[in-house]
N, CA and C of each residue as an Amber inpcrd file, in Angstrom:
protein
   198
  14.2880000 -50.3830000  67.2130000  15.2270000 -51.4690000  67.2410000
  14.7730000 -52.5850000  66.3030000  13.4840000 -52.8470000  66.2710000
  12.9950000 -53.9090000  65.3800000  13.2760000 -53.5680000  63.9150000
  13.0060000 -52.3220000  63.5240000  13.3060000 -51.9080000  62.1500000
  14.8030000 -51.9870000  61.8770000  15.6010000 -51.5230000  62.8180000
  17.0500000 -51.5580000  62.6400000  17.5340000 -52.9910000  62.4450000
  17.0470000 -53.9040000  63.2590000  17.4590000 -55.3000000  63.1520000
  16.9840000 -55.9260000  61.8530000  15.7620000 -55.6440000  61.4720000
  15.1930000 -56.2430000  60.2660000  15.8310000 -55.6860000  58.9810000
  16.0880000 -54.3930000  58.9360000  16.5340000 -53.7550000  57.7010000
  18.0450000 -53.7530000  57.4930000  18.8090000 -54.0560000  58.5330000
  20.2740000 -54.0590000  58.4120000  20.7370000 -54.9760000  57.2880000
  20.0770000 -56.1320000  57.1490000  20.4850000 -57.0840000  56.1140000
  20.2940000 -56.5300000  54.7050000  19.4260000 -55.5180000  54.5700000
  19.2010000 -54.8600000  53.2800000  20.0440000 -53.5990000  53.1140000
  20.9260000 -53.3500000  54.0710000  21.8010000 -52.1870000  53.9850000
  21.1590000 -50.8940000  54.4500000  20.0290000 -50.9980000  55.1490000
  19.3270000 -49.8110000  55.6360000  19.6420000 -49.6310000  57.1190000
  20.1140000 -48.4380000  57.4740000  20.4060000 -48.1150000  58.8670000
  19.2450000 -47.3160000  59.4380000  18.8200000 -47.6670000  60.6450000
  17.6990000 -46.9880000  61.2970000  18.1800000 -46.4710000  62.6430000
  18.1250000 -45.1600000  62.8250000  18.5490000 -44.5320000  64.0740000
  17.5500000 -43.4560000  64.4660000  17.5840000 -43.0660000  65.7270000
  16.7630000 -41.9650000  66.2260000  17.6690000 -40.7690000  66.5030000
  17.1260000 -39.5710000  66.2860000  17.9160000 -38.3580000  66.4710000
  17.2160000 -37.3960000  67.4230000  18.0010000 -36.7970000  68.3050000
  17.5350000 -35.7290000  69.1850000  18.2030000 -34.4430000  68.7050000
  17.4410000 -33.5520000  68.0650000  18.0500000 -32.3420000  67.5240000
  18.4080000 -31.3030000  68.5830000  17.9640000 -31.4980000  69.8080000
  18.2110000 -30.5210000  70.8560000  17.0820000 -29.5030000  70.9390000
  17.2940000 -28.4740000  71.7360000  16.2720000 -27.4600000  71.9760000
  16.3960000 -26.3790000  70.9040000  15.6870000 -26.6180000  69.7990000
  15.7780000 -25.7620000  68.6210000  14.7450000 -24.6330000  68.7040000
  15.1550000 -23.4620000  68.3260000  14.3110000 -22.2640000  68.3110000
  13.2880000 -22.3800000  67.1750000  12.0250000 -22.6750000  67.5350000
  10.9630000 -22.8380000  66.5420000   9.6750000 -22.1800000  67.0320000
   8.7100000 -22.0990000  66.1590000   7.4080000 -21.5560000  66.5470000
   6.7250000 -22.4350000  67.5870000   6.9490000 -23.7400000  67.5130000
   6.2650000 -24.6590000  68.4160000   6.6390000 -24.4160000  69.8860000
   7.8370000 -23.8650000  70.1310000   8.2360000 -23.5450000  71.5060000
   8.3250000 -22.0310000  71.7240000   7.5960000 -21.2940000  70.8850000
   7.5370000 -19.8370000  71.0030000   8.9310000 -19.1980000  70.9150000
   9.7830000 -19.8040000  70.0910000  11.1520000 -19.3170000  69.8490000
  11.9890000 -19.2010000  71.1210000  11.8240000 -20.1860000  72.0060000
  12.6040000 -20.2080000  73.2440000  13.8600000 -21.0760000  73.1380000
  14.0030000 -21.8090000  72.0590000  15.1490000 -22.7010000  71.9110000
  16.4480000 -21.9310000  71.7680000  17.5490000 -22.5860000  72.0800000
  18.8530000 -21.9330000  72.0060000  19.6720000 -22.3890000  70.8030000
  19.1360000 -23.3300000  70.0040000  19.8260000 -23.7690000  68.7910000
  19.0820000 -23.2690000  67.5640000  19.8210000 -22.9890000  66.5000000
  19.1800000 -22.6280000  65.2380000  18.6830000 -23.9090000  64.5680000
  17.8230000 -23.7320000  63.5750000  17.3300000 -24.8900000  62.8280000
  18.5000000 -25.6330000  62.1790000  19.4670000 -24.9110000  61.6630000
  20.6390000 -25.5370000  61.0430000  21.4260000 -26.3590000  62.0630000
  21.5760000 -25.8420000  63.2620000  22.2880000 -26.5890000  64.2950000
  21.5170000 -27.8520000  64.6750000  20.2170000 -27.7410000  64.7860000
  19.3910000 -28.8990000  65.1150000  19.4020000 -29.9440000  64.0160000
  19.5120000 -29.5020000  62.7770000  19.5140000 -30.4290000  61.6440000
  20.8330000 -31.1700000  61.4960000  21.8870000 -30.6940000  62.1000000
  23.2170000 -31.2810000  61.9070000  23.2440000 -32.7690000  62.2540000
  22.6370000 -33.1590000  63.3590000  22.6500000 -34.5750000  63.7500000
  21.8380000 -35.4010000  62.7560000  20.7570000 -34.8640000  62.2490000
  19.9360000 -35.5790000  61.2760000  20.7200000 -35.7810000  59.9780000
  21.3900000 -34.7410000  59.5300000  22.1910000 -34.8380000  58.3120000
  23.3250000 -35.8450000  58.5000000  23.9700000 -35.8100000  59.6560000
  25.0550000 -36.7560000  59.9260000  24.5480000 -38.1980000  59.8560000
  23.3860000 -38.4570000  60.4470000  22.8290000 -39.8080000  60.4170000
  22.3630000 -40.1980000  59.0150000  21.8230000 -39.2490000  58.2800000
  21.3260000 -39.5380000  56.9300000  22.4510000 -39.8240000  55.9490000
  23.6540000 -39.4260000  56.2830000  24.7750000 -39.6150000  55.3590000
  25.7940000 -40.6390000  55.8640000  25.3920000 -41.4800000  56.7980000
  26.2730000 -42.5340000  57.2920000  26.6160000 -43.5110000  56.1710000
  27.8010000 -44.0490000  56.2450000  28.1870000 -45.0870000  55.3090000
  27.5510000 -46.4130000  55.6850000  27.7130000 -47.3930000  54.8230000
  27.1060000 -48.7140000  55.0420000  27.5860000 -49.3750000  56.3310000
  28.7440000 -48.9890000  56.8160000  29.2800000 -49.5750000  58.0430000
  28.9140000 -48.7680000  59.2890000  27.9990000 -47.8190000  59.1420000
  27.6030000 -46.9680000  60.2610000  26.7470000 -47.6970000  61.2720000
  26.4960000 -47.0470000  62.3990000  25.6880000 -47.6610000  63.4450000
  24.2140000 -47.7460000  63.0430000  23.5180000 -48.6710000  63.6430000
  22.0820000 -48.7970000  63.4510000  21.4520000 -49.1650000  64.7850000
  20.2210000 -48.7200000  64.9950000  19.5290000 -49.0040000  66.2470000
  19.9460000 -48.0930000  67.3820000  20.5440000 -46.9600000  67.0620000
  21.0360000 -46.0510000  68.0960000  20.2040000 -44.8040000  68.2440000
  20.5140000 -44.0600000  69.2800000  19.8720000 -42.7850000  69.5990000
  21.0020000 -41.7730000  69.7270000  20.9500000 -40.6980000  68.9210000
  22.0730000 -39.7700000  68.8280000  21.6350000 -38.3220000  68.9740000
  22.5290000 -37.5080000  69.5270000  22.3530000 -36.0490000  69.5180000
  23.6340000 -35.4450000  68.9480000  23.7840000 -34.1480000  69.0780000
  24.9410000 -33.4840000  68.4830000  26.2790000 -33.9400000  69.0880000
  26.2400000 -34.4910000  70.2930000  27.4570000 -34.9360000  70.9490000
  27.7880000 -36.4120000  70.6900000  26.8650000 -37.1240000  70.0860000
  27.1140000 -38.5450000  69.8110000  25.9920000 -39.4280000  70.3240000
  26.3590000 -40.6330000  70.6980000  25.4010000 -41.6570000  71.1130000
  24.8320000 -41.3600000  72.5020000  23.5320000 -41.6470000  72.6390000
  22.8420000 -41.4820000  73.9170000  22.3040000 -42.8360000  74.3640000
  22.1560000 -43.0420000  75.6600000  21.5410000 -44.3000000  76.1180000
  20.0340000 -44.2850000  75.8170000  19.5020000 -45.4360000  75.5220000
  18.0650000 -45.5630000  75.3220000  17.4450000 -45.4750000  76.6620000
C-alpha cells in the first residue's frame, strides 16, 4: 500500500496477485491450474491502463479483500 500510494503520482500502479494453485515442481505438480492460467492475472495487472486500480490484491476472479 505504501508503494502504491507513493508511486501513483508517477503513474506507477502497484498491486498484488494471487495466481491460484498452479501445477509446479514446488508443489510436486499437485496444482489444478496450468502455468499459463496462473499467469493470466499477472499479465492482466501488468497491462493495466493509467486509470487502473492500485494498492489492490487480485486473483483470476477479480479483487480480493486484504
